[in-house]
Amino acid sequence: MEMTMKGQRGLKHNRPFVTLMVAQAISNLGDWLHLLAILTLVGIRWNATPWEITFTTLCAALPVLIIGPFAGALADRMNRKWLMITADGARVVIVAGFIFAEQIWHVYILLILKSLFDVVFSPAKNGKLKEFVPHGQLAQAVSISSVIEQMSKIIGPALGGLLVAAFGITWCFVLDSASFLISGIILLWIPGKRVIQSARPSVQESKGEEIRGFSSREKGAFLRDTLEGVRMLASLPQVGSSLILLASAILFLQFADSQTVVLFRQLPGISSDLLGWCVGASGVGTLIAA
């Protein structure tokens, strides 16, 4: 009876779901808030070459493509709440590290590390949705989560551009680091255990306890599940090819966008503040159009 009543209530009355969405919005915003600050630091302040700027973008994008297939299997075998909190906590430290970066290879390493934890957060959040939301409302919940994620890709760089222009690069990194701290604190308030019971319990539910590590059998299952996902994509060439083309298009678009800073510094007497205002204005226009 209690589960039926929960299923009939709207998502806005589902406190764990609302709390998770608030944390996701802040964390997703932090994913993109630092983007312009890094391009300004590397491209204008350090006068990096176009190839160095391209490699900067590559360091942020490659971990997503390489580690992504394994992240979902990892999220299915560990406590998703603490996996998200760990990802946010790690990014607090990593993003703060940009403040002290003095050479471009420092930025490369920090970007790779941050991207690794970015990849871990998303599947853990998606899995957590199934623990809080009844099956009949799951499609709506996933849609809301997707809108938040996509809007953060618009608002984040725009807000980052405005912060760089108004307060400087350092404060942009400080606020970005703080966003992950706030997200992690909010996540402490969500339940650690499943609220909505499913017909097929997950691995950790069937054991009746939280999984704190991997046994040899669990490691084998982890690899089998990951390879099974790869084989499924291989058996659906249209889907696999579409994903490859989409990933390639996004990657090349990021490369092109990153070279904007090269164009700006060719203009005589250009200020890094102007780049921030331009990116901010672009984001505002895209947000209005969306």
XYZ file of N, CA and C in Angstrom, residues 65-289:
675
model
N 35.697 8.535 -23.434
C 35.553 7.516 -24.467
C 36.153 6.189 -24.034
N 37.234 6.231 -23.249
C 37.942 4.997 -22.892
C 37.335 4.334 -21.656
N 37.032 5.126 -20.635
C 36.563 4.576 -19.365
C 35.040 4.434 -19.332
N 34.346 5.170 -20.189
C 32.893 5.165 -20.184
C 32.249 3.785 -20.165
N 32.693 2.844 -21.033
C 32.064 1.517 -21.042
C 32.202 0.752 -19.723
N 33.220 1.082 -18.922
C 33.425 0.372 -17.652
C 32.687 1.025 -16.489
N 32.324 2.314 -16.646
C 31.745 3.057 -15.530
C 30.378 2.513 -15.124
N 29.577 2.104 -16.110
C 28.260 1.576 -15.790
C 28.330 0.294 -14.983
N 29.236 -0.614 -15.373
C 29.395 -1.862 -14.625
C 29.905 -1.597 -13.213
N 30.770 -0.586 -13.063
C 31.264 -0.227 -11.736
C 30.133 0.298 -10.855
N 29.264 1.141 -11.444
C 28.153 1.711 -10.685
C 27.154 0.650 -10.248
N 27.072 -0.472 -10.972
C 26.155 -1.553 -10.608
C 26.678 -2.409 -9.462
N 27.948 -2.246 -9.118
C 28.556 -3.126 -8.123
C 29.013 -2.403 -6.860
N 28.823 -1.117 -6.813
C 29.224 -0.370 -5.630
C 28.061 0.486 -5.150
N 28.153 0.941 -3.918
C 27.130 1.813 -3.374
C 27.130 3.116 -4.161
N 26.042 3.382 -4.871
C 26.009 4.507 -5.808
C 26.065 5.854 -5.097
N 25.465 5.937 -3.935
C 25.512 7.190 -3.183
C 26.951 7.573 -2.880
N 27.714 6.643 -2.319
C 29.085 6.956 -1.933
C 30.003 7.058 -3.135
N 29.622 6.425 -4.241
C 30.397 6.577 -5.463
C 30.276 8.009 -5.975
N 29.069 8.567 -5.940
C 28.871 9.963 -6.359
C 29.573 10.934 -5.411
N 29.447 10.674 -4.116
C 30.094 11.559 -3.137
C 31.608 11.522 -3.305
N 32.155 10.320 -3.534
C 33.599 10.197 -3.761
C 34.025 10.966 -5.004
N 33.217 10.856 -6.079
C 33.536 11.574 -7.321
C 33.519 13.082 -7.097
N 32.522 13.575 -6.375
C 32.465 15.015 -6.089
C 33.632 15.447 -5.192
N 33.924 14.642 -4.174
C 35.020 14.989 -3.266
C 36.362 15.039 -3.978
N 36.594 14.071 -4.867
C 37.856 14.060 -5.620
C 37.964 15.294 -6.514
N 36.845 15.700 -7.114
C 36.885 16.846 -8.022
C 37.038 18.169 -7.267
N 36.635 18.205 -5.998
C 36.919 19.399 -5.183
C 38.425 19.653 -5.156
N 39.184 18.596 -4.902
C 40.641 18.716 -4.793
C 41.277 18.952 -6.165
N 40.798 18.209 -7.168
C 41.399 18.301 -8.507
C 41.220 19.700 -9.093
N 40.001 20.231 -9.035
C 39.751 21.560 -9.601
C 40.521 22.628 -8.825
N 40.618 22.479 -7.509
C 41.426 23.426 -6.728
C 42.888 23.371 -7.159
N 43.326 22.206 -7.649
C 44.709 22.072 -8.110
C 45.032 22.957 -9.295
N 44.027 23.322 -10.099
C 44.280 24.209 -11.240
C 44.802 25.570 -10.785
N 44.434 25.984 -9.586
C 44.886 27.278 -9.078
C 46.412 27.306 -8.953
N 46.986 26.142 -8.637
C 48.428 26.067 -8.387
C 49.209 25.528 -9.585
N 48.531 25.262 -10.698
C 49.210 24.757 -11.895
C 50.140 25.829 -12.455
N 51.378 25.435 -12.747
C 52.370 26.383 -13.257
C 52.872 26.010 -14.647
N 52.653 24.767 -15.052
C 53.074 24.321 -16.380
C 51.908 23.598 -17.047
N 51.968 23.527 -18.374
C 50.819 22.993 -19.099
C 50.611 21.511 -18.825
N 51.694 20.770 -18.521
C 51.510 19.341 -18.252
C 50.777 19.128 -16.929
N 50.854 20.108 -16.033
C 50.046 20.031 -14.812
C 48.558 20.041 -15.174
N 48.212 20.901 -16.119
C 46.816 20.993 -16.567
C 46.387 19.689 -17.230
N 47.261 19.094 -18.040
C 46.932 17.829 -18.710
C 46.558 16.760 -17.675
N 47.392 16.614 -16.669
C 47.159 15.575 -15.655
C 45.873 15.845 -14.882
N 45.661 17.080 -14.481
C 44.465 17.423 -13.720
C 43.196 17.213 -14.545
N 43.248 17.537 -15.833
C 42.083 17.342 -16.694
C 41.752 15.859 -16.856
N 42.774 15.034 -17.016
C 42.545 13.589 -17.138
C 41.907 13.049 -15.859
N 42.441 13.445 -14.712
C 41.903 12.969 -13.445
C 40.456 13.432 -13.252
N 40.198 14.691 -13.549
C 38.835 15.208 -13.382
C 37.867 14.483 -14.300
N 38.270 14.254 -15.533
C 37.402 13.581 -16.494
C 37.071 12.159 -16.055
N 38.037 11.488 -15.424
C 37.791 10.126 -14.927
C 36.657 10.117 -13.898
N 36.670 11.091 -12.984
C 35.618 11.151 -11.971
C 34.312 11.696 -12.538
N 34.388 12.513 -13.605
C 33.168 12.923 -14.303
C 32.426 11.704 -14.836
N 33.190 10.777 -15.406
C 32.606 9.575 -16.002
C 31.959 8.700 -14.937
N 32.554 8.637 -13.755
C 32.032 7.786 -12.687
C 30.706 8.319 -12.153
N 30.556 9.634 -12.074
C 29.374 10.238 -11.450
C 28.096 9.922 -12.219
N 28.114 10.044 -13.540
C 26.889 9.967 -14.333
C 26.173 8.616 -14.242
N 26.844 7.468 -14.478
C 26.113 6.192 -14.370
C 25.647 5.888 -12.950
N 26.409 6.337 -11.943
C 25.961 6.150 -10.559
C 24.681 6.927 -10.306
N 24.604 8.141 -10.848
C 23.385 8.951 -10.699
C 22.216 8.302 -11.436
N 22.451 7.819 -12.657
C 21.386 7.169 -13.427
C 20.867 5.924 -12.720
N 21.769 5.140 -12.136
C 21.351 3.955 -11.401
C 20.578 4.307 -10.151
N 20.954 5.410 -9.519
C 20.275 5.826 -8.289
C 18.834 6.233 -8.574
N 18.574 6.753 -9.767
C 17.212 7.131 -10.127
C 16.264 5.938 -9.998
N 16.724 4.767 -10.422
C 15.878 3.567 -10.371
C 15.594 3.133 -8.940
N 16.406 3.597 -8.007
C 16.196 3.238 -6.606
C 15.188 4.159 -5.924
N 14.926 5.323 -6.514
C 14.060 6.317 -5.888
C 12.715 6.487 -6.595
N 12.663 6.143 -7.873
C 11.505 6.487 -8.697
C 10.753 5.227 -9.107
N 9.425 5.189 -8.944
C 8.638 4.039 -9.412
C 8.763 3.863 -10.913
N 8.563 2.639 -11.368
C 8.756 2.330 -12.791
C 7.895 3.214 -13.690
N 6.653 3.509 -13.261
C 5.759 4.301 -14.093
C 6.203 5.739 -14.267
N 7.045 6.244 -13.375
C 7.533 7.622 -13.459
C 8.985 7.712 -13.899
N 9.582 6.562 -14.208
C 11.016 6.537 -14.502
C 11.351 7.310 -15.774
N 10.510 7.168 -16.812
C 10.775 7.880 -18.065
C 10.770 9.389 -17.843
N 9.830 9.878 -17.033
C 9.773 11.311 -16.729
C 10.994 11.741 -15.930
N 11.412 10.904 -14.981
C 12.576 11.241 -14.161
C 13.849 11.302 -15.008
N 14.001 10.330 -15.916
C 15.169 10.321 -16.794
C 15.165 11.545 -17.693
N 13.993 11.938 -18.170
C 13.877 13.128 -19.018
C 14.303 14.383 -18.262
N 13.852 14.529 -17.023
C 14.236 15.691 -16.208
C 15.746 15.703 -15.992
N 16.303 14.543 -15.673
C 17.741 14.450 -15.452
C 18.517 14.819 -16.716
N 18.029 14.379 -17.875
C 18.706 14.680 -19.147
C 18.656 16.167 -19.460
N 17.506 16.796 -19.179
C 17.380 18.242 -19.415
C 18.375 19.005 -18.550
N 18.488 18.598 -17.288
C 19.440 19.253 -16.379
C 20.860 19.115 -16.913
N 21.200 17.906 -17.370
C 22.552 17.658 -17.869
C 22.852 18.485 -19.108
N 21.881 18.559 -20.032
C 22.101 19.310 -21.267
C 22.139 20.816 -21.016
N 21.278 21.297 -20.125
C 21.270 22.729 -19.828
C 22.565 23.161 -19.153
N 23.153 22.266 -18.362
C 24.412 22.617 -17.698
C 25.525 22.835 -18.716
N 25.445 22.137 -19.857
C 26.462 22.308 -20.901
C 26.359 23.675 -21.568
N 25.176 24.294 -21.460
C 24.982 25.642 -21.998
C 25.306 26.695 -20.938
N 24.733 26.497 -19.756
C 24.871 27.496 -18.700
C 26.288 27.519 -18.130
N 26.904 26.318 -17.978
C 28.219 26.226 -17.350
C 29.287 27.074 -18.029
N 29.560 26.849 -19.336
C 30.577 27.673 -20.000
C 30.221 29.162 -20.022
N 28.915 29.472 -20.193
C 28.508 30.878 -20.206
C 28.771 31.531 -18.862
N 28.377 30.858 -17.788
C 28.610 31.397 -16.450
C 30.103 31.471 -16.153
N 30.847 30.457 -16.604
C 32.299 30.482 -16.421
C 32.929 31.666 -17.136
N 32.432 31.953 -18.342
C 32.950 33.110 -19.072
C 32.684 34.418 -18.343
N 31.491 34.532 -17.780
C 31.158 35.750 -17.031
C 31.999 35.866 -15.764
N 32.256 34.729 -15.101
C 33.069 34.745 -13.881
C 34.509 35.145 -14.189
N 35.058 34.596 -15.284
C 36.427 34.945 -15.667
C 36.516 36.437 -15.983
N 35.510 36.935 -16.704
C 35.531 38.351 -17.079
C 35.369 39.262 -15.863
N 34.534 38.858 -14.914
C 34.223 39.734 -13.783
C 35.208 39.595 -12.622
N 35.672 38.359 -12.356
C 36.476 38.117 -11.147
C 37.862 37.539 -11.420
N 38.085 36.987 -12.601
C 39.387 36.411 -12.913
C 39.380 34.889 -12.878
N 40.468 34.308 -13.352
C 40.572 32.860 -13.505
C 40.549 32.151 -12.151
N 41.287 32.658 -11.189
C 41.413 31.983 -9.899
C 40.062 31.807 -9.225
N 39.250 32.851 -9.216
C 37.958 32.766 -8.557
C 37.015 31.811 -9.279
N 37.190 31.688 -10.584
C 36.378 30.717 -11.326
C 36.684 29.300 -10.852
N 37.973 28.988 -10.660
C 38.362 27.669 -10.154
C 37.876 27.457 -8.712
N 37.949 28.520 -7.901
C 37.490 28.411 -6.514
C 36.005 28.087 -6.460
N 35.203 28.806 -7.239
C 33.762 28.583 -7.239
C 33.411 27.232 -7.843
N 34.171 26.811 -8.842
C 33.941 25.496 -9.446
C 34.212 24.393 -8.436
N 35.317 24.516 -7.713
C 35.630 23.537 -6.671
C 34.546 23.521 -5.601
N 34.051 24.708 -5.235
C 32.997 24.797 -4.226
C 31.705 24.145 -4.698
N 31.438 24.179 -6.007
C 30.207 23.569 -6.523
C 30.195 22.064 -6.278
N 31.349 21.417 -6.435
C 31.422 19.984 -6.176
C 31.307 19.692 -4.680
N 31.848 20.574 -3.864
C 31.724 20.409 -2.410
C 30.256 20.485 -1.990
N 29.542 21.459 -2.528
C 28.120 21.614 -2.193
C 27.324 20.402 -2.673
N 27.613 19.950 -3.879
C 26.921 18.769 -4.410
C 27.151 17.559 -3.518
N 28.395 17.329 -3.102
C 28.702 16.188 -2.247
C 27.990 16.258 -0.910
N 27.891 17.467 -0.340
C 27.191 17.636 0.944
C 25.705 17.334 0.781
N 25.103 17.807 -0.303
C 23.684 17.547 -0.554
C 23.424 16.049 -0.709
N 24.344 15.349 -1.357
C 24.172 13.909 -1.576
C 24.171 13.122 -0.263
N 24.723 13.691 0.793
C 24.690 13.009 2.086
C 23.261 12.809 2.580
N 22.324 13.598 2.060
C 20.945 13.563 2.543
C 20.082 12.575 1.772
N 20.603 11.970 0.707
C 19.796 10.982 -0.009
C 19.966 9.621 0.657
N 18.956 8.740 0.580
C 19.076 7.409 1.184
C 20.178 6.600 0.510
N 20.877 5.828 1.304
C 21.918 4.979 0.740
C 21.375 3.691 0.164
N 20.185 3.285 0.641
C 19.581 2.041 0.185
C 18.433 2.337 -0.768
N 18.025 1.305 -1.473
C 16.933 1.417 -2.436
C 15.621 1.737 -1.720
N 14.874 2.700 -2.275
C 13.569 3.064 -1.726
C 12.457 2.298 -2.443
N 12.545 2.243 -3.777
C 11.580 1.509 -4.591
C 12.151 0.141 -4.908
N 11.482 -0.909 -4.480
C 11.968 -2.263 -4.718
C 11.615 -2.698 -6.135
N 12.558 -3.347 -6.799
C 12.340 -3.831 -8.158
C 12.162 -5.336 -8.139
N 11.659 -5.842 -9.260
C 11.427 -7.286 -9.358
C 12.728 -8.042 -9.369
N 13.758 -7.467 -9.967
C 15.058 -8.120 -10.043
C 16.048 -7.334 -9.209
N 16.418 -7.799 -8.028
C 17.339 -7.055 -7.176
C 18.706 -6.956 -7.811
N 19.402 -5.892 -7.469
C 20.753 -5.709 -7.986
C 21.716 -6.629 -7.256
N 22.961 -6.602 -7.682
C 23.972 -7.472 -7.096
C 24.119 -7.204 -5.616
N 24.181 -5.909 -5.228
C 24.423 -5.607 -3.825
C 23.190 -5.903 -2.983
N 21.966 -5.802 -3.556
C 20.761 -6.118 -2.813
C 20.648 -7.614 -2.560
N 21.017 -8.432 -3.567
C 20.918 -9.870 -3.400
C 21.880 -10.368 -2.330
N 22.957 -9.665 -2.108
C 23.892 -10.041 -1.049
C 23.395 -9.573 0.310
N 22.467 -8.565 0.281
C 21.900 -8.081 1.532
C 22.797 -7.101 2.256
N 23.852 -6.622 1.567
C 24.741 -5.665 2.218
C 25.460 -4.863 1.158
N 26.067 -3.776 1.564
C 26.809 -2.941 0.633
C 28.091 -3.641 0.243
N 28.447 -3.479 -1.016
C 29.685 -4.071 -1.507
C 30.820 -3.096 -1.268
N 31.822 -3.530 -0.572
C 32.939 -2.642 -0.242
C 34.174 -2.939 -1.075
N 34.179 -3.993 -1.818
C 35.323 -4.337 -2.652
C 34.930 -5.406 -3.637
N 35.889 -5.849 -4.445
C 35.656 -6.849 -5.468
C 36.382 -8.134 -5.110
N 35.635 -9.257 -5.102
C 36.278 -10.560 -5.030
C 36.689 -10.957 -6.437
N 37.403 -12.078 -6.549
C 37.826 -12.525 -7.874
C 36.618 -12.845 -8.741
N 35.552 -13.399 -8.136
C 34.349 -13.701 -8.898
C 33.675 -12.418 -9.371
N 33.622 -11.397 -8.507
C 33.004 -10.128 -8.871
C 33.787 -9.419 -9.963
N 35.111 -9.530 -9.912
C 35.921 -8.924 -10.973
C 35.623 -9.576 -12.308
N 35.453 -10.922 -12.288
C 35.128 -11.610 -13.526
C 33.783 -11.182 -14.068
N 32.796 -11.042 -13.161
C 31.473 -10.590 -13.587
C 31.523 -9.160 -14.112
N 32.346 -8.325 -13.477
C 32.503 -6.932 -13.920
C 32.993 -6.885 -15.367
N 34.013 -7.666 -15.679
C 34.555 -7.688 -17.035
C 33.574 -8.311 -18.014
N 32.859 -9.349 -17.568
C 31.892 -9.999 -18.464
C 30.765 -9.043 -18.832
N 30.257 -8.300 -17.852
C 29.185 -7.353 -18.134
C 29.646 -6.254 -19.086
N 30.869 -5.780 -18.875
C 31.400 -4.732 -19.755
C 31.554 -5.242 -21.176
N 32.134 -6.434 -21.317
C 32.316 -7.016 -22.645
C 30.974 -7.335 -23.301
N 29.985 -7.703 -22.485
C 28.657 -7.977 -23.023
C 28.051 -6.724 -23.642
N 28.270 -5.571 -22.989
C 27.787 -4.322 -23.551
C 28.470 -3.985 -24.870
N 29.778 -4.244 -24.944
C 30.518 -3.994 -26.187
C 30.009 -4.924 -27.284
N 29.773 -6.198 -26.935
C 29.270 -7.164 -27.930
C 27.873 -6.782 -28.411
N 27.055 -6.241 -27.513
C 25.716 -5.822 -27.916
C 25.784 -4.697 -28.949
N 26.692 -3.729 -28.708
C 26.860 -2.653 -29.687
C 27.372 -3.186 -31.014
N 28.282 -4.177 -30.938
C 28.815 -4.765 -32.174
C 27.730 -5.498 -32.954
N 26.736 -6.051 -32.253
C 25.657 -6.774 -32.927
C 24.618 -5.831 -33.520
N 24.694 -4.548 -33.165
C 23.778 -3.539 -33.709
C 24.610 -2.481 -34.432
N 25.060 -2.781 -35.658
C 26.007 -1.881 -36.339
C 25.473 -0.471 -36.524
N 24.131 -0.330 -36.727
C 23.596 1.017 -36.908
C 23.774 1.846 -35.643
N 23.484 1.221 -34.495
C 23.622 1.940 -33.230
C 25.091 2.234 -32.931
N 25.940 1.209 -33.096
C 27.365 1.393 -32.835
C 27.980 2.464 -33.720
N 27.646 2.428 -35.023
C 28.191 3.421 -35.950
C 27.695 4.823 -35.613
N 26.421 4.923 -35.226
C 25.873 6.231 -34.870
C 26.569 6.805 -33.646
N 26.838 5.960 -32.645
C 27.526 6.427 -31.443
C 28.944 6.883 -31.760
N 29.632 6.125 -32.625
C 30.996 6.496 -33.012
C 31.000 7.833 -33.752
N 30.063 7.985 -34.697
C 29.985 9.236 -35.453
C 29.634 10.410 -34.552
N 28.697 10.181 -33.599
C 28.314 11.248 -32.679
C 29.480 11.657 -31.800
N 30.184 10.659 -31.254
C 31.336 10.958 -30.402
C 32.417 11.698 -31.187
N 32.639 11.283 -32.436
C 33.654 11.938 -33.273
C 33.259 13.382 -33.576
N 31.983 13.586 -33.890
C 31.521 14.941 -34.196
C 31.669 15.858 -32.994
N 31.274 15.374 -31.807
C 31.403 16.187 -30.594
C 32.862 16.490 -30.298
N 33.736 15.489 -30.503
C 35.158 15.676 -30.246
C 35.743 16.747 -31.160
N 35.417 16.690 -32.456
C 35.967 17.665 -33.399
C 35.379 19.055 -33.166
N 34.112 19.114 -32.738
C 33.530 20.410 -32.407
C 34.239 21.033 -31.205
N 34.585 20.192 -30.228
C 35.326 20.698 -29.074
C 36.701 21.198 -29.488
N 37.353 20.491 -30.416
C 38.641 20.947 -30.923
C 38.505 22.321 -31.577
N 37.448 22.474 -32.399
C 37.236 23.747 -33.098
C 36.939 24.868 -32.108
N 36.087 24.581 -31.117
C 35.759 25.617 -30.127
C 36.989 26.045 -29.328
N 37.855 25.071 -29.024
C 39.037 25.400 -28.225
C 39.995 26.327 -28.965
N 39.933 26.322 -30.300
C 40.838 27.171 -31.080
C 40.365 28.619 -31.149
N 39.171 28.884 -30.604
C 38.681 30.265 -30.589
C 39.650 31.177 -29.843
N 40.264 30.629 -28.790
C 41.198 31.434 -28.006
C 42.410 31.828 -28.849
N 42.789 30.977 -29.806
C 43.906 31.317 -30.704
C 43.526 32.510 -31.570
N 42.293 32.517 -32.056
C 41.821 33.647 -32.858
C 41.804 34.935 -32.045
N 41.344 34.862 -30.822
C 41.232 36.060 -29.990
C 42.592 36.688 -29.722
N 43.585 35.871 -29.461
C 44.877 36.449 -29.101
C 45.613 37.028 -30.311
N 45.105 36.776 -31.515
C 45.695 37.385 -32.698
C 45.265 38.834 -32.869
N 44.189 39.196 -32.195
C 43.695 40.567 -32.298
C 44.538 41.483 -31.424
N 44.973 42.616 -31.932
C 45.841 43.519 -31.149
C 45.106 44.113 -29.957
N 45.797 44.115 -28.820
C 45.250 44.730 -27.620
C 44.065 43.995 -27.017
N 43.928 42.686 -27.351
C 42.777 41.929 -26.866
C 42.936 41.644 -25.374
N 41.836 41.628 -24.669
C 41.833 41.328 -23.241
C 41.163 39.981 -23.005
N 41.666 39.229 -22.044
C 41.036 37.948 -21.723
C 39.610 38.143 -21.215
N 39.343 39.348 -20.653
C 37.986 39.618 -20.197
C 36.997 39.591 -21.362
N 37.430 40.089 -22.529
C 36.541 40.123 -23.685
C 36.159 38.711 -24.115
N 37.098 37.776 -24.054
C 36.795 36.381 -24.385
C 35.723 35.838 -23.443
N 35.852 36.157 -22.175
C 34.856 35.705 -21.205
C 33.479 36.274 -21.494
N 33.411 37.568 -21.800
C 32.117 38.173 -22.092
C 31.512 37.598 -23.370
N 32.348 37.318 -24.366
C 31.838 36.755 -25.624
C 31.269 35.356 -25.413
N 31.997 34.519 -24.672
C 31.493 33.172 -24.392
C 30.227 33.246 -23.555
N 30.204 34.146 -22.589
C 29.013 34.314 -21.767
C 27.816 34.749 -22.605
N 28.041 35.708 -23.515
C 26.944 36.169 -24.385
C 26.464 35.054 -25.311
N 27.396 34.258 -25.823
C 27.043 33.130 -26.671
C 26.181 32.127 -25.920
N 26.576 31.837 -24.672
C 25.803 30.891 -23.852
C 24.420 31.423 -23.554
N 24.307 32.717 -23.260
C 23.003 33.311 -22.975
C 22.096 33.218 -24.208
N 22.673 33.495 -25.377
C 21.885 33.389 -26.617
C 21.418 31.965 -26.875
N 22.317 31.001 -26.653
C 21.944 29.595 -26.835
C 20.870 29.173 -25.845
N 20.968 29.658 -24.610
C 19.983 29.335 -23.582
C 18.611 29.885 -23.956
N 18.577 31.125 -24.464
C 17.303 31.726 -24.884
C 16.693 30.942 -26.037
N 17.530 30.568 -27.010
C 17.042 29.798 -28.152
C 16.534 28.424 -27.721
